[in-house]
């Protein structure tokens, strides 16, 4: 499974210019006060029907409580996300991880997937273009490991 990282701007350009076939998307978007989730999400309708949306702010563990989260409640859909990733792999899909700037949440998710399946997550951490969110990385990686154990 090839894993790619995109920003919101870059993914919109890809949608406009020709979206690839055989792709599953994990789309991170930030909640905005007074705006519904549909207003902050990238619209993949008509170009990709295998999309997993994650609506979470790009924050670190030290300030979870400031945003009303605990470790358990932040990215609470991690187990569902792990299942989505495993199904994408099973069906031979490539994976696109996308967030607002394509540097933190999407990079963390891509690093977790790369580490879990190939032991190569460090490639993303060592790439100066990315600043993987440690919290997202650990939540996704741990969920992937747990999924593997449950389904072994």
mmCIF file of C-alpha atoms in Angstrom:
data_model
loop_
_atom_site.group_PDB
_atom_site.id
_atom_site.type_symbol
_atom_site.label_atom_id
_atom_site.label_comp_id
_atom_site.label_asym_id
_atom_site.label_seq_id
_atom_site.Cartn_x
_atom_site.Cartn_y
_atom_site.Cartn_z
ATOM 1 C CA UNK A 1 0.000 0.000 0.000
ATOM 2 C CA UNK A 2 1.443 3.339 -1.032
ATOM 3 C CA UNK A 3 0.783 6.108 1.484
ATOM 4 C CA UNK A 4 0.718 9.783 0.430
ATOM 5 C CA UNK A 5 0.350 12.994 2.422
ATOM 6 C CA UNK A 6 -1.638 15.994 1.170
ATOM 7 C CA UNK A 7 -2.708 19.402 2.414
ATOM 8 C CA UNK A 8 -6.260 20.651 1.934
ATOM 9 C CA UNK A 9 -5.094 22.930 -0.884
ATOM 10 C CA UNK A 10 -3.145 20.159 -2.635
ATOM 11 C CA UNK A 11 -5.991 17.640 -2.376
ATOM 12 C CA UNK A 12 -8.457 20.154 -3.844
ATOM 13 C CA UNK A 13 -6.076 20.623 -6.786
ATOM 14 C CA UNK A 14 -5.842 16.851 -7.199
ATOM 15 C CA UNK A 15 -9.634 16.586 -7.173
ATOM 16 C CA UNK A 16 -9.847 19.279 -9.853
ATOM 17 C CA UNK A 17 -7.039 17.913 -12.030
ATOM 18 C CA UNK A 18 -7.877 14.224 -11.868
ATOM 19 C CA UNK A 19 -8.155 12.096 -8.771
ATOM 20 C CA UNK A 20 -6.355 8.739 -8.893
ATOM 21 C CA UNK A 21 -8.217 5.452 -8.967
ATOM 22 C CA UNK A 22 -7.873 2.747 -6.344
ATOM 23 C CA UNK A 23 -7.391 5.150 -3.439
ATOM 24 C CA UNK A 24 -8.806 5.407 0.065
ATOM 25 C CA UNK A 25 -8.636 8.752 1.883
ATOM 26 C CA UNK A 26 -8.247 9.673 5.530
ATOM 27 C CA UNK A 27 -9.241 13.321 5.791
ATOM 28 C CA UNK A 28 -8.464 15.233 8.983
ATOM 29 C CA UNK A 29 -10.212 18.554 9.485
ATOM 30 C CA UNK A 30 -10.314 20.993 12.359
ATOM 31 C CA UNK A 31 -13.567 21.814 14.124
ATOM 32 C CA UNK A 32 -14.523 25.466 13.788
ATOM 33 C CA UNK A 33 -16.794 27.380 16.131
ATOM 34 C CA UNK A 34 -20.165 28.019 14.587
ATOM 35 C CA UNK A 35 -19.499 25.824 11.565
ATOM 36 C CA UNK A 36 -20.870 22.377 10.842
ATOM 37 C CA UNK A 37 -18.531 19.499 10.005
ATOM 38 C CA UNK A 38 -19.727 19.574 6.377
ATOM 39 C CA UNK A 39 -18.461 23.144 6.094
ATOM 40 C CA UNK A 40 -14.870 22.312 7.097
ATOM 41 C CA UNK A 41 -14.505 18.952 5.354
ATOM 42 C CA UNK A 42 -13.072 18.447 1.886
ATOM 43 C CA UNK A 43 -15.824 17.246 -0.444
ATOM 44 C CA UNK A 44 -14.766 14.005 -2.121
ATOM 45 C CA UNK A 45 -18.207 13.292 -3.554
ATOM 46 C CA UNK A 46 -17.976 12.031 -7.110
ATOM 47 C CA UNK A 47 -14.209 11.400 -6.989
ATOM 48 C CA UNK A 48 -13.700 8.961 -4.117
ATOM 49 C CA UNK A 49 -16.249 6.888 -2.237
ATOM 50 C CA UNK A 50 -13.825 5.417 0.316
ATOM 51 C CA UNK A 51 -13.221 8.337 2.713
ATOM 52 C CA UNK A 52 -12.774 8.343 6.477
ATOM 53 C CA UNK A 53 -13.257 11.785 8.023
ATOM 54 C CA UNK A 54 -11.671 12.694 11.346
ATOM 55 C CA UNK A 55 -12.811 15.955 12.933
ATOM 56 C CA UNK A 56 -10.189 16.828 15.573
ATOM 57 C CA UNK A 57 -8.011 19.854 16.329
ATOM 58 C CA UNK A 58 -4.258 19.673 15.780
ATOM 59 C CA UNK A 59 -3.174 19.789 19.432
ATOM 60 C CA UNK A 60 -0.634 18.182 21.735
ATOM 61 C CA UNK A 61 -1.262 15.988 24.751
ATOM 62 C CA UNK A 62 -0.360 18.772 27.189
ATOM 63 C CA UNK A 63 -3.393 20.848 26.206
ATOM 64 C CA UNK A 64 -6.021 18.154 25.664
ATOM 65 C CA UNK A 65 -8.037 19.322 28.674
ATOM 66 C CA UNK A 66 -8.040 22.908 27.384
ATOM 67 C CA UNK A 67 -10.020 21.615 24.396
ATOM 68 C CA UNK A 68 -12.289 19.353 26.438
ATOM 69 C CA UNK A 69 -10.528 16.095 25.583
ATOM 70 C CA UNK A 70 -8.936 13.269 27.505
ATOM 71 C CA UNK A 71 -6.433 10.882 25.946
ATOM 72 C CA UNK A 72 -9.260 8.387 25.487
ATOM 73 C CA UNK A 73 -11.711 10.836 23.903
ATOM 74 C CA UNK A 74 -9.242 12.437 21.459
ATOM 75 C CA UNK A 75 -9.431 10.527 18.167
ATOM 76 C CA UNK A 76 -12.011 8.240 19.741
ATOM 77 C CA UNK A 77 -12.648 6.718 16.323
ATOM 78 C CA UNK A 78 -9.105 5.263 16.182
ATOM 79 C CA UNK A 79 -10.361 1.658 16.252
ATOM 80 C CA UNK A 80 -12.742 2.333 13.354
ATOM 81 C CA UNK A 81 -9.905 4.058 11.520
ATOM 82 C CA UNK A 82 -7.654 1.020 11.986
ATOM 83 C CA UNK A 83 -10.367 -1.187 10.488
ATOM 84 C CA UNK A 84 -10.716 1.235 7.552
ATOM 85 C CA UNK A 85 -6.942 1.118 6.944
ATOM 86 C CA UNK A 86 -6.819 -2.670 7.109
ATOM 87 C CA UNK A 87 -9.754 -2.956 4.696
ATOM 88 C CA UNK A 88 -8.102 -0.525 2.287
ATOM 89 C CA UNK A 89 -4.952 -2.640 2.374
ATOM 90 C CA UNK A 90 -6.924 -5.860 1.941
ATOM 91 C CA UNK A 91 -8.640 -4.501 -1.176
ATOM 92 C CA UNK A 92 -5.377 -3.203 -2.648
ATOM 93 C CA UNK A 93 -6.090 0.501 -2.251
ATOM 94 C CA UNK A 94 -3.388 3.125 -1.889
ATOM 95 C CA UNK A 95 -3.896 5.528 0.995
ATOM 96 C CA UNK A 96 -4.012 9.314 1.008
ATOM 97 C CA UNK A 97 -3.726 11.048 4.383
ATOM 98 C CA UNK A 98 -4.894 14.661 4.209
ATOM 99 C CA UNK A 99 -5.161 17.502 6.714
ATOM 100 C CA UNK A 100 -5.307 21.294 6.583
ATOM 101 C CA UNK A 101 -1.606 21.893 5.916
ATOM 102 C CA UNK A 102 -0.410 18.358 5.159
ATOM 103 C CA UNK A 103 2.255 18.474 7.841
ATOM 104 C CA UNK A 104 0.989 17.311 11.218
ATOM 105 C CA UNK A 105 -2.101 15.104 11.566
ATOM 106 C CA UNK A 106 -1.882 13.583 8.080
ATOM 107 C CA UNK A 107 1.873 13.074 8.419
ATOM 108 C CA UNK A 108 1.364 11.415 11.806
ATOM 109 C CA UNK A 109 -1.253 9.070 10.399
ATOM 110 C CA UNK A 110 0.943 8.213 7.411
ATOM 111 C CA UNK A 111 3.902 7.601 9.726
ATOM 112 C CA UNK A 112 1.817 5.282 11.927
ATOM 113 C CA UNK A 113 0.613 3.300 8.903
ATOM 114 C CA UNK A 114 4.139 3.115 7.465
ATOM 115 C CA UNK A 115 5.592 2.038 10.796
ATOM 116 C CA UNK A 116 2.904 -0.571 11.425
ATOM 117 C CA UNK A 117 3.060 -2.258 8.038
ATOM 118 C CA UNK A 118 6.660 -1.631 6.934
ATOM 119 C CA UNK A 119 8.645 -0.465 9.972
ATOM 120 C CA UNK A 120 9.380 2.786 8.107
ATOM 121 C CA UNK A 121 7.546 5.483 10.033
ATOM 122 C CA UNK A 122 10.854 7.197 10.750
ATOM 123 C CA UNK A 123 11.052 8.157 7.070
ATOM 124 C CA UNK A 124 8.237 10.642 7.633
ATOM 125 C CA UNK A 125 9.533 11.861 10.988
ATOM 126 C CA UNK A 126 12.935 12.562 9.444
ATOM 127 C CA UNK A 127 11.506 14.466 6.456
ATOM 128 C CA UNK A 128 11.843 18.186 7.164
ATOM 129 C CA UNK A 129 8.534 18.949 5.388
ATOM 130 C CA UNK A 130 6.549 17.225 8.119
ATOM 131 C CA UNK A 131 5.874 17.771 11.821
ATOM 132 C CA UNK A 132 3.915 14.636 12.773
ATOM 133 C CA UNK A 133 1.515 15.139 15.639
ATOM 134 C CA UNK A 134 2.758 12.729 18.307
ATOM 135 C CA UNK A 135 -0.697 12.254 19.786
ATOM 136 C CA UNK A 136 -2.246 11.293 16.440
ATOM 137 C CA UNK A 137 0.707 9.034 15.647
ATOM 138 C CA UNK A 138 0.390 7.062 18.881
ATOM 139 C CA UNK A 139 -3.404 6.821 18.744
ATOM 140 C CA UNK A 140 -3.347 5.483 15.159
ATOM 141 C CA UNK A 141 -0.342 3.207 15.670
ATOM 142 C CA UNK A 142 -1.777 1.723 18.874
ATOM 143 C CA UNK A 143 -5.147 1.156 17.181
ATOM 144 C CA UNK A 144 -3.460 -0.606 14.253
ATOM 145 C CA UNK A 145 -1.488 -2.831 16.604
ATOM 146 C CA UNK A 146 -4.620 -3.672 18.602
ATOM 147 C CA UNK A 147 -6.550 -4.435 15.396
ATOM 148 C CA UNK A 148 -3.780 -6.791 14.301
ATOM 149 C CA UNK A 149 -3.847 -8.583 17.664
ATOM 150 C CA UNK A 150 -7.651 -8.944 17.654
ATOM 151 C CA UNK A 151 -7.683 -10.321 14.122
ATOM 152 C CA UNK A 152 -4.585 -12.553 14.232
#
